[in-house]
Coordinates of C-alpha atoms in Angstrom, one line a residue:
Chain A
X1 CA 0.0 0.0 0.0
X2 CA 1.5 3.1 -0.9
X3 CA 0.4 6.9 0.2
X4 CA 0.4 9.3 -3.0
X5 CA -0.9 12.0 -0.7
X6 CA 1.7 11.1 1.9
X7 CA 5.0 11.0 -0.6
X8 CA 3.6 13.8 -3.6
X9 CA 1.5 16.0 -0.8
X10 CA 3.3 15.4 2.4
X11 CA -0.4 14.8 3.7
X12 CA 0.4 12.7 6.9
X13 CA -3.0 11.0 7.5
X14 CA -4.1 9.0 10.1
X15 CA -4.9 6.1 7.9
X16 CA -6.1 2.9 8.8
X17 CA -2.8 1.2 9.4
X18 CA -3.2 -0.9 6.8
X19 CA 0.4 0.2 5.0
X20 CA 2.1 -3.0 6.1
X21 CA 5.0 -1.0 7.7
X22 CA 5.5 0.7 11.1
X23 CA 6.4 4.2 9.6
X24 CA 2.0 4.9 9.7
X25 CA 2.3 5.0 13.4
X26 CA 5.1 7.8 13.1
X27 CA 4.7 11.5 12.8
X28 CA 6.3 13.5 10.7
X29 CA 9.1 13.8 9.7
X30 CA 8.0 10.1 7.3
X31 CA 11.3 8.2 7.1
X32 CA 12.3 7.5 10.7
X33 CA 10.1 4.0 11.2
X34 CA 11.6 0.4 11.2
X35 CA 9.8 -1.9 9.3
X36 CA 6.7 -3.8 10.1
X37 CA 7.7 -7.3 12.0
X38 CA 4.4 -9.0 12.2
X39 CA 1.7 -9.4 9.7
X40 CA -1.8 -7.5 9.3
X41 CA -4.0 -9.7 9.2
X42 CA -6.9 -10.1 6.8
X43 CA -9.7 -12.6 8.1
X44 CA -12.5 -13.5 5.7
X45 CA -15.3 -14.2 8.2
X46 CA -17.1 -15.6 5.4
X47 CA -17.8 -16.6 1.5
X48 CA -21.4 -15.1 1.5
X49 CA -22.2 -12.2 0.3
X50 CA -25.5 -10.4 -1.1
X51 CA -24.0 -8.9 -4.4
X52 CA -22.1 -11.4 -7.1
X53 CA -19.2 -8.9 -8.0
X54 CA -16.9 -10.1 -11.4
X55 CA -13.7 -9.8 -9.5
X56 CA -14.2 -11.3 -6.4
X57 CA -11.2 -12.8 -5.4
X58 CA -12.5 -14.5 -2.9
X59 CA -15.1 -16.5 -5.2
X60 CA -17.9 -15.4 -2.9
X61 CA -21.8 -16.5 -3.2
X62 CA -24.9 -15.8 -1.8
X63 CA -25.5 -18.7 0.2
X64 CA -23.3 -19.7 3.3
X65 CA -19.9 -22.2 2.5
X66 CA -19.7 -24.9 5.4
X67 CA -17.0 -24.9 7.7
X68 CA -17.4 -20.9 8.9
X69 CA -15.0 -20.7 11.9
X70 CA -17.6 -20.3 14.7
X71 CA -17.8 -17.3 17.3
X72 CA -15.9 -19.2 19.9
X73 CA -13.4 -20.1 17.4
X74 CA -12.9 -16.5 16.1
X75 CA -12.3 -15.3 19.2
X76 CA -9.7 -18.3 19.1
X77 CA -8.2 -17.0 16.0
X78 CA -8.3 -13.0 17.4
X79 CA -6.4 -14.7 20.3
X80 CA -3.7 -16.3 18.7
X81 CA -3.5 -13.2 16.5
X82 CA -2.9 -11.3 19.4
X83 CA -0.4 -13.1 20.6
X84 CA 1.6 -13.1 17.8
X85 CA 1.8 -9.5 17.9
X86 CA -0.4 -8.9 14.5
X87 CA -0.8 -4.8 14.6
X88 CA -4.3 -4.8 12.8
X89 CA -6.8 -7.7 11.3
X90 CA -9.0 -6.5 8.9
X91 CA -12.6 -8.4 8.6
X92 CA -13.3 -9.0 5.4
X93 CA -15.7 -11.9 3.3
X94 CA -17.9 -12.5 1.4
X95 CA -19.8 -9.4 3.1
X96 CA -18.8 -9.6 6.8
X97 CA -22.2 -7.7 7.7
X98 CA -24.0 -11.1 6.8
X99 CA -22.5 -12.2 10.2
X100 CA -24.4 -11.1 12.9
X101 CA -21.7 -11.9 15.6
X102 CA -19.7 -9.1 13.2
X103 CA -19.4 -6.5 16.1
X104 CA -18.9 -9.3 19.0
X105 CA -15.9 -10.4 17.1
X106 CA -14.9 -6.6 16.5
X107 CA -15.1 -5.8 20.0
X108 CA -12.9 -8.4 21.3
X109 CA -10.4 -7.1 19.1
X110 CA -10.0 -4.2 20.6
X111 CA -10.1 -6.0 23.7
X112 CA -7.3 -7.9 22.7
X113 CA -5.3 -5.1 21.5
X114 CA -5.7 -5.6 17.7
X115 CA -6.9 -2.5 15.5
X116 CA -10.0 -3.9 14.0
X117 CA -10.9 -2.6 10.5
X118 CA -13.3 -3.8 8.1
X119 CA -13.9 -4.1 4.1
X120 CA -17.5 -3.9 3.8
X121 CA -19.6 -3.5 0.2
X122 CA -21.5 -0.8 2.2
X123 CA -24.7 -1.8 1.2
X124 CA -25.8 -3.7 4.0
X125 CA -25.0 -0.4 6.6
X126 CA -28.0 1.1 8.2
X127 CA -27.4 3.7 10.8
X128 CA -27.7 1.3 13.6
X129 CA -25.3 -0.9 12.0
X130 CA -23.2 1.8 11.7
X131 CA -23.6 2.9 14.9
X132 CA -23.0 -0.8 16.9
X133 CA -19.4 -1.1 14.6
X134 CA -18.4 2.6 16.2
X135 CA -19.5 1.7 19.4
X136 CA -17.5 -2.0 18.9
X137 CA -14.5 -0.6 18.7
X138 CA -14.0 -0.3 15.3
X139 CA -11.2 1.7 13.6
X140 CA -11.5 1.9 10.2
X141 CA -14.3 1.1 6.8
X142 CA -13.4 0.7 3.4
X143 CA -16.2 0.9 1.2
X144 CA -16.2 -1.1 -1.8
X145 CA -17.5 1.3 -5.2
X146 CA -16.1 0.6 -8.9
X147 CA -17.4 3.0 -11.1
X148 CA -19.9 5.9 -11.2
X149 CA -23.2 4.3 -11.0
X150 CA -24.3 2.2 -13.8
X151 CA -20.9 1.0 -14.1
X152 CA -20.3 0.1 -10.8
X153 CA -24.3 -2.1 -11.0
X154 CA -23.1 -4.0 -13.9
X155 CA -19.7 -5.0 -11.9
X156 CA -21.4 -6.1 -8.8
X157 CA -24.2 -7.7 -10.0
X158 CA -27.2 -5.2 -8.5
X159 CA -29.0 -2.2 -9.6
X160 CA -28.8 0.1 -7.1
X161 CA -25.4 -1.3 -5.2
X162 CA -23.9 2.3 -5.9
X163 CA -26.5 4.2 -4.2
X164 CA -26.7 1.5 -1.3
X165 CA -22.9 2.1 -1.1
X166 CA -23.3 5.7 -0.8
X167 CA -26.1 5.5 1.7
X168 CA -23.9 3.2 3.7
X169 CA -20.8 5.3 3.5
X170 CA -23.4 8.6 5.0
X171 CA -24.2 6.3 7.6
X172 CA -20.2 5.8 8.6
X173 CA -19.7 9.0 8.6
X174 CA -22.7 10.2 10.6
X175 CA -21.7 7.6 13.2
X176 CA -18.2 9.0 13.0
X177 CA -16.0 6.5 11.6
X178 CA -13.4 7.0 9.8
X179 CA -14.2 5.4 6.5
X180 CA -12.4 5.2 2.8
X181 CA -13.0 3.9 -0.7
X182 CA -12.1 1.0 -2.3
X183 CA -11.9 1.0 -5.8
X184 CA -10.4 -1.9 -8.1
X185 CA -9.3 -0.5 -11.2
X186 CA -9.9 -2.4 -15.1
X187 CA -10.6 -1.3 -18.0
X188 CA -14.3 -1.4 -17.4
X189 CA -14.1 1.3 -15.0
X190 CA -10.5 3.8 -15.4
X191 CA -12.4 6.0 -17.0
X192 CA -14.9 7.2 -13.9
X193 CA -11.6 7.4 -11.6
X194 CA -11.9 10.9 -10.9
X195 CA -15.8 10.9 -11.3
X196 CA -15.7 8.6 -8.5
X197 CA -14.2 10.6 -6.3
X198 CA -15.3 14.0 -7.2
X199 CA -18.8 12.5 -5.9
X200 CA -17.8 10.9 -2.8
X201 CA -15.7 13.8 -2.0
X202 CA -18.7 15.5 -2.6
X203 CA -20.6 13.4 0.2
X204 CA -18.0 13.5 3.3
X205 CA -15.3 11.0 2.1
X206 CA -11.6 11.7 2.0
X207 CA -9.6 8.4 1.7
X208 CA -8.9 6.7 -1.6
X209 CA -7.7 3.6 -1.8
X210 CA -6.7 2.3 -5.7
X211 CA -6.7 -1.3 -6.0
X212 CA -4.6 -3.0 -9.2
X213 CA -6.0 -6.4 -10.3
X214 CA -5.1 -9.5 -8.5
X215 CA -5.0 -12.4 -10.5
X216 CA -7.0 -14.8 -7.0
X217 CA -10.8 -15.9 -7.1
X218 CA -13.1 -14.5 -10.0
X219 CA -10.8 -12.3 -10.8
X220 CA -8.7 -14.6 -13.1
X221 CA -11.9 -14.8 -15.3
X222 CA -11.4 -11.0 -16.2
X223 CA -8.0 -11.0 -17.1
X224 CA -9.0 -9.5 -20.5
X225 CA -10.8 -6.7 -18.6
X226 CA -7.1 -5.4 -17.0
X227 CA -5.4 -2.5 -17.9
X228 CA -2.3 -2.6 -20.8
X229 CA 0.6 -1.2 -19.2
X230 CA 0.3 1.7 -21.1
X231 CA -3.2 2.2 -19.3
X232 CA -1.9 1.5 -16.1
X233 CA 0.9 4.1 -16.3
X234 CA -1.8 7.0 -17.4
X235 CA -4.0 5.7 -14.9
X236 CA -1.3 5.7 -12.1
X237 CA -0.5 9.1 -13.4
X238 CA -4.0 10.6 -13.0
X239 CA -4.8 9.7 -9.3
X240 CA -0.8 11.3 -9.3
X241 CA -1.9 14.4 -11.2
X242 CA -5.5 14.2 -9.4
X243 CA -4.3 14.2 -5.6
X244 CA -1.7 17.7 -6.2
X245 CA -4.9 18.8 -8.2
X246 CA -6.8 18.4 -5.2
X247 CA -4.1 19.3 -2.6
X248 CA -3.3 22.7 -4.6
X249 CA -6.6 23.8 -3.7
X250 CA -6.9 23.3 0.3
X251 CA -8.4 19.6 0.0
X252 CA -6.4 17.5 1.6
X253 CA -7.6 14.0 0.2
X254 CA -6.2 10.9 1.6
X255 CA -5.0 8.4 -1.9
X256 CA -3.3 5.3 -1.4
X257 CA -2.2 2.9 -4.5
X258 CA -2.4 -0.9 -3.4
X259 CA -1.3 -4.5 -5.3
X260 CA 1.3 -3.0 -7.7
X261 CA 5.0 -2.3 -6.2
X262 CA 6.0 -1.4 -9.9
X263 CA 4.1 1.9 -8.7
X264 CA 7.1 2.5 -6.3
X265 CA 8.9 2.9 -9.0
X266 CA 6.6 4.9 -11.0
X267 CA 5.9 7.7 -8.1
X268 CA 10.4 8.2 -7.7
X269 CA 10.3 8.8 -11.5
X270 CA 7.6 10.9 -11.1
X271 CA 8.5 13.3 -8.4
X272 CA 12.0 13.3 -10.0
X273 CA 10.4 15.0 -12.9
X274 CA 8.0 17.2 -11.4
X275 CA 9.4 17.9 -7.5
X276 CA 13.0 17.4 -8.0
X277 CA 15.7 15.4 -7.1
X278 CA 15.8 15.9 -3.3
X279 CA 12.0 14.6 -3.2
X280 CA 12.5 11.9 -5.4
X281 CA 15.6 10.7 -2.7
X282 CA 13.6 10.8 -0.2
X283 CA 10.3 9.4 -1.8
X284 CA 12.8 6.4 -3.0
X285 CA 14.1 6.1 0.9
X286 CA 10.4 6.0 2.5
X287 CA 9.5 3.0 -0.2
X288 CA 12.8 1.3 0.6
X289 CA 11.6 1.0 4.5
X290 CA 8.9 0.0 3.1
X291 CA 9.8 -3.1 1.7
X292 CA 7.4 -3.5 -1.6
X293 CA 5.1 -6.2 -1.6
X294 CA 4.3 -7.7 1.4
X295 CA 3.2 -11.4 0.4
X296 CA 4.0 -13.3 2.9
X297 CA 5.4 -11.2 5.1
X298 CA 3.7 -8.2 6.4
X299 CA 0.2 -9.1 4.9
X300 CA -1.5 -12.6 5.7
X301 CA -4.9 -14.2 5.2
X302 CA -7.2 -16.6 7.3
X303 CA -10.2 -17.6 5.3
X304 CA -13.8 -18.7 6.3
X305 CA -12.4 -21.7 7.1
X306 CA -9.1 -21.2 8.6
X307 CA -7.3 -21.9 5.9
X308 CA -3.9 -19.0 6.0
X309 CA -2.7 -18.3 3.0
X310 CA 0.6 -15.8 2.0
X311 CA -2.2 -12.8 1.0
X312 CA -6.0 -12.5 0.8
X313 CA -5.7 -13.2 -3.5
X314 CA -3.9 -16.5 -3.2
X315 CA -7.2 -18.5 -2.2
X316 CA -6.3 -21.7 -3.7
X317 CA -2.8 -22.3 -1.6
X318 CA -3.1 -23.0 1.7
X319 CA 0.1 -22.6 3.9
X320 CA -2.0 -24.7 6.6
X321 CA -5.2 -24.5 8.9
X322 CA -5.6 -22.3 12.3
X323 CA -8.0 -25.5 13.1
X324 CA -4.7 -28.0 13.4
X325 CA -2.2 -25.2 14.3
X326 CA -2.2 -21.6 15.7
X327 CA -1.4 -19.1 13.3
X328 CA 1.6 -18.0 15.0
X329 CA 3.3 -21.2 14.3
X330 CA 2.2 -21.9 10.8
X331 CA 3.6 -18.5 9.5
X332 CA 6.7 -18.7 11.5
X333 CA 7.6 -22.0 9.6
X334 CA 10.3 -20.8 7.4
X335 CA 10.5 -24.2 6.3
X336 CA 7.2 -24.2 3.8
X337 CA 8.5 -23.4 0.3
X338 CA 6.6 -21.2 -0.5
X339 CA 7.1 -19.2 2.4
X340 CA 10.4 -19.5 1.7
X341 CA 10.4 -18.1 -1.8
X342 CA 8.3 -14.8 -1.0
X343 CA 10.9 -14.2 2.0
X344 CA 14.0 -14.6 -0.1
X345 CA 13.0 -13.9 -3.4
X346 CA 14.9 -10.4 -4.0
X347 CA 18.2 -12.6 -5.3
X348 CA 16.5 -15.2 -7.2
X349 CA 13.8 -12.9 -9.6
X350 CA 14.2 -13.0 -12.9
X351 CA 14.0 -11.0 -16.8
X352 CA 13.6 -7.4 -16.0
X353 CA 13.6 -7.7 -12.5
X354 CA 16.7 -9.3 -11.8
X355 CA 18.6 -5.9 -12.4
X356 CA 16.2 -3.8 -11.9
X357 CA 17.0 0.1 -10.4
X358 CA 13.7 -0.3 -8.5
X359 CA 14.2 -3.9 -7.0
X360 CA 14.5 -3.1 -3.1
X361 CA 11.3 -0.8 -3.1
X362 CA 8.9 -3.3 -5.8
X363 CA 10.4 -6.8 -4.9
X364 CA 9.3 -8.3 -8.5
X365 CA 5.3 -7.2 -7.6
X366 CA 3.0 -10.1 -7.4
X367 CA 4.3 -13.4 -7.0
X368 CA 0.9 -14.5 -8.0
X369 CA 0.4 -12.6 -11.0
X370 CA 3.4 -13.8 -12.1
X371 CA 2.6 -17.4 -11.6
X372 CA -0.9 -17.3 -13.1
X373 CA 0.4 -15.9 -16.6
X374 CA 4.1 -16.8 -16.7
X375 CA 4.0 -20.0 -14.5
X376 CA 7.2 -19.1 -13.0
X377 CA 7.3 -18.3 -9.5
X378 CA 10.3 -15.6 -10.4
X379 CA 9.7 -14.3 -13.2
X380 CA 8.3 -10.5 -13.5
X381 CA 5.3 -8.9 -12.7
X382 CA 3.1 -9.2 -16.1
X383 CA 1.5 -5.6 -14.6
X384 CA 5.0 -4.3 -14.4
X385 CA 4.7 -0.9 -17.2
X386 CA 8.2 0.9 -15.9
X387 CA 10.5 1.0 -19.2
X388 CA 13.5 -0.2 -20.2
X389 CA 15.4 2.9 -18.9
X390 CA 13.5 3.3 -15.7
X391 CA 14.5 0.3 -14.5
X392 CA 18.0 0.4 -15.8
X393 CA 18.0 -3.1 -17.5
X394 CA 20.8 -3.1 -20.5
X395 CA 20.8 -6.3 -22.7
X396 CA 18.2 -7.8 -25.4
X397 CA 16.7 -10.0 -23.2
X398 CA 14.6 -7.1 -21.4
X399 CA 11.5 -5.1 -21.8
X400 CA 7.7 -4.4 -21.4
X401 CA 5.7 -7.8 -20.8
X402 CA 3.6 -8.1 -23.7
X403 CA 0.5 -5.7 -23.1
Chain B
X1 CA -24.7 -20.8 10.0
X2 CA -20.6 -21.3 11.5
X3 CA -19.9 -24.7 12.7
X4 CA -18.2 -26.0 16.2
X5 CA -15.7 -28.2 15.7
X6 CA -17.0 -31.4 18.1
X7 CA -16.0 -30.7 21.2
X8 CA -13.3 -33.6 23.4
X9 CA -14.5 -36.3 25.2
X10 CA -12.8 -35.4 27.8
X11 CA -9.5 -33.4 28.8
X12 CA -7.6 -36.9 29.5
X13 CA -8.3 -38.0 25.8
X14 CA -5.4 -39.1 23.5
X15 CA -6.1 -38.0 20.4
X16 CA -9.8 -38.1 20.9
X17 CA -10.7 -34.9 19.3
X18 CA -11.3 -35.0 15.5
X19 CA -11.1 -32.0 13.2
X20 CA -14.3 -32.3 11.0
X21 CA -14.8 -29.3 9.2
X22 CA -13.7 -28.7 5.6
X23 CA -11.1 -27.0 4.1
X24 CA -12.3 -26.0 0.5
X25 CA -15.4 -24.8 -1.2
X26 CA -14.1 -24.3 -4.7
X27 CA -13.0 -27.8 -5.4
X28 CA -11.0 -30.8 -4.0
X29 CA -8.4 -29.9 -0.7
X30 CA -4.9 -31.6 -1.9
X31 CA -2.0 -31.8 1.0
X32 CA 1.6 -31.7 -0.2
X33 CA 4.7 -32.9 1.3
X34 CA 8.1 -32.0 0.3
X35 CA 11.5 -33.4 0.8
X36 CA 14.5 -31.7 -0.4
X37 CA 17.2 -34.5 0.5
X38 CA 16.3 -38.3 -0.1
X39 CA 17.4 -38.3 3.0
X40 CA 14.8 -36.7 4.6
X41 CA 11.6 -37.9 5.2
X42 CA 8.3 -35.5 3.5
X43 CA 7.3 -32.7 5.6
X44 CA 4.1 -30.8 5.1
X45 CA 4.0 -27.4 3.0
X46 CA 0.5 -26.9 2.4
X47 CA -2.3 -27.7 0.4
X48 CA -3.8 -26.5 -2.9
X49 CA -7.6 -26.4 -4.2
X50 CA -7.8 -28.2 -7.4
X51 CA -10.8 -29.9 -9.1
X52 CA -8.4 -33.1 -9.6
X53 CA -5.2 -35.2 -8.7
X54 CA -3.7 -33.9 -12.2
X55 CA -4.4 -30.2 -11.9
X56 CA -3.1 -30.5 -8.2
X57 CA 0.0 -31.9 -9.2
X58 CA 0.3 -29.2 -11.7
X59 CA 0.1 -26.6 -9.0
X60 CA 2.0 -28.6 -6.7
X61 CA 5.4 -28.4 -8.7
X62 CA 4.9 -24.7 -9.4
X63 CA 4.5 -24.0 -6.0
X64 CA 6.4 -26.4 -4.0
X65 CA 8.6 -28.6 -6.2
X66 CA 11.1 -26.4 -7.1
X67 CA 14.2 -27.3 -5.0
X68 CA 11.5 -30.9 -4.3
X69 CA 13.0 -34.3 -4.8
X70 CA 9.9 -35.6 -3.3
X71 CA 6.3 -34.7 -3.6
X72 CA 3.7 -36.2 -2.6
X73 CA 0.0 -34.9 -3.2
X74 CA -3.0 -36.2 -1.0
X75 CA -6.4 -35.6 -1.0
X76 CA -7.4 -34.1 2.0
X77 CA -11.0 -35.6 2.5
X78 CA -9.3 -38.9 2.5
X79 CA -7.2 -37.6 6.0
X80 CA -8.0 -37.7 9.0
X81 CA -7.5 -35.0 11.4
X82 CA -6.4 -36.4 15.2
X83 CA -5.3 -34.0 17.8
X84 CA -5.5 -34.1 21.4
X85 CA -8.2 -31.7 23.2
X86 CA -6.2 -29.0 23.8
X87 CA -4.9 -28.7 20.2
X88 CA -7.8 -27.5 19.0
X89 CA -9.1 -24.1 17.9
X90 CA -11.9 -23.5 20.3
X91 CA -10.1 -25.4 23.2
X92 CA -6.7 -23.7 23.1

């Protein structure tokens, strides 16, 4: 997860401490923080949901998967995860509002000492909902929208999911929560970008949170529906160019970029051409302690069932089951492979990314993405659009994935 | 609605406390095990959700065979899951 507002805008937000490093718990100035030890923690309390969305990544229905982990054994889980020393778990599904024991499992949380924060479609948030999550304990919503209104219906699955959305969002913000977008960007919905959040600014919201593609759940059944690199560059460029816009004026939007390390990259380049050198330095330093992507290492998932996997997008490997082994122990075992491999990949990445300029700040971007088009657990990110001369690569052997 | 796991028999059981629920939704649960030395016997490194034994091995070898010169790929329903009471989730 990367700020824009914080690197282009200096806009130190309180955020929902969901960057995966330490340095969102420090104040100003940015690059003082030591990286993020333990894992936030994204828990799926379940695979039901009441709207069919195309990119789903967690493959969620309308009706109820067996094998939910039960209230006793959530608490269980929020245990363990405690005592690991997770920072934050954020309850995700499915829709986690189809759970009724949603804010009992909030609550205890907080009780435990973990910052609960949630990933809700918004549509199922009256003002008494609203009001039980603030009074639960919780810390943060992120509102699921992608694309002005019709757009965002067809994606989901509903007529009327936008305005449910937006109605849910009012209702947040009325109880006083701090509460974000969520917006997953294709080629279905780029366009609308600043649409999008021109409207919701327009309602209360100031938190913007750009999601790239993963390649998990239904989502590998729209891979024609992602952006060409070319697309992703202007469109990484326009929430750039969009956030200054914003900030020049006295609004001080919150705008986050999340799934894509190549980004990291992008925003140095970036500031070096339009804030200078000195900013791009220290841009490049912040993203460094940051540690680009976080698979299996500062970001984790437990599913509906229990099942932990190395992020919330890889749904069909399980590193093991918090029902046979607390979590602590099954993502301390440096001995899985695959575990292995997202911890010590830097040396062992390949094409571009083996000599890339950008390497410590990106970390070859999805491991997943990779896999699902290049079937190589190394090779580079297929959503990777820096150039040849960004990332410094000499030789013929280099270049743009094919778009 | 979320299932309990069946609860022990009692707290002196050995290995009397058996770990019914499910592990996949979107097709068959495979567990792997790896060993990177014929020395050394196959240790657990996950599983993957694959609609059958050939598409698991596929994912198997991407995932966890690369430094392998073992793998073995089981299908979960056909394990059983013993633990003492303690061990499990809602007992811990």
């Amino acid at each position: 997860m990367i700020s824009v507002s914080k690197l282009l805008c200096d806009l130190d937000a309180e955020g929902d401490g969901l960057r995966y490093d330490a340095a969102d718990e420090s104040g100003k100035p940015q690059i003082t923080a030591e990286k993020q030890r333990r894992p936030v923690v994204v828990w799926n309390l379940t695979k039901q949901c009441n709207l069919y969305c195309t990119h789903c990544y967690a493959s969620a229905d309308t009706e109820t998967a067996p094998g939910e982990l039960s209230t006793r054994e959530g608490k269980a889980l929020l245990d363990d995860l405690a005592d690991y020393g997770a920072p934050v778990v954020l309850f995700s599904g499915g829709e986690p509002l189809v759970r009724d024991d949603l804010e009992e499992l909030i609550a205890y949380a907080a009780d435990r000492g973990l910052r609960p924060v949630l990933s809700t479609n918004g549509t199922l948030i009256t003002e008494e909902r609203a009001e039980a999550l603030r009074d639960a304990g919780l810390q943060y919503a992120g509102v699921s929208v992608d694309g002005l209104p019709e757009r965002n219906d067809a994606f989901r699955g509903k007529e009327g999911a936008f305005d449910a959305a937006v109605r849910g969002i009012e209702h947040c913000l009325d109880a006083g929560l701090k509460t974000g977008l969520r917006y997953t960007i294709t080629d279905h919905n780029a366009a609308d970008l600043e649409g999008v959040v021109d409207l919701l600014t327009d309602v209360g919201l100031d938190r913007f949170c750009f999601y790239h593609l993963d390649y998990g759940g239904r989502g590998t059944e729209i891979l024609d529906a992602d952006l060409t690199p070319t697309e992703r560059r202007e469109a990484v460029k326009r929430v750039c160019e969009m956030t200054r816009a914003y900030h020049d004026r006295g609004e001080e939007i919150e705008t986050l970029l999340v799934g894509n390390y190549a980004d990291a990259g992008f925003l140095v380049e970036y500031a070096r051409e339009h804030l200078g050198e000195e900013q791009a330095e220290r841009i490049h330093d912040y993203l460094r302690i940051n540690g680009g992507d976080p698979a299996g290492e500062r970001v984790a998932n437990v599913d509906y069932q229990g099942n932990v996997h190395p992020t919330q997008f890889w749904q069909n490997y399980s590193l093991g089951n918090v029902r046979d082994r607390p979590f602590g122990a099954i993502w301390a075992d440096d001995s899985n492979p695959v575990l292995g491999a997202l911890r010590n990949r830097d040396d062992q990445l390949t094409g571009k990314c083996a000599d890339c300029r950008y390497r410590s700040i990106c970390r070859g971007g999805s491991r997943l993405r990779a896999l699902t088009v290049h079937d190589d657990f190394f090779a580079p990110d297929p959503q990777c659009y820096l150039t040849d001369e960004e990332v410094g690569a000499v030789g013929p052997d280099v270049g743009l994935p094919d778009a | 609605m979320p299932t309990e796991s069946s609860a022990p028999d009692s707290e002196t059981d050995v290995l009397g406390h058996e770990v019914t629920a499910p592990r996949a939704s979107n097709g068959r649960e495979w567990d792997l095990f790896v060993s990177e030395d014929a020395t050394d016997p196959p240790r657990h490194a996950g599983s993957v959700t694959a609609p059958s034994r050939e598409v698991a091995v596929e994912q198997a070898e991407r995932l966890v065979g690369r430094d392998a010169v073992t793998l073995w790929v089981c299908p979960a329903d056909e394990v059983t899951r013993r633990t003492t009471a303690n061990v499990g989730l809602a007992n811990r």
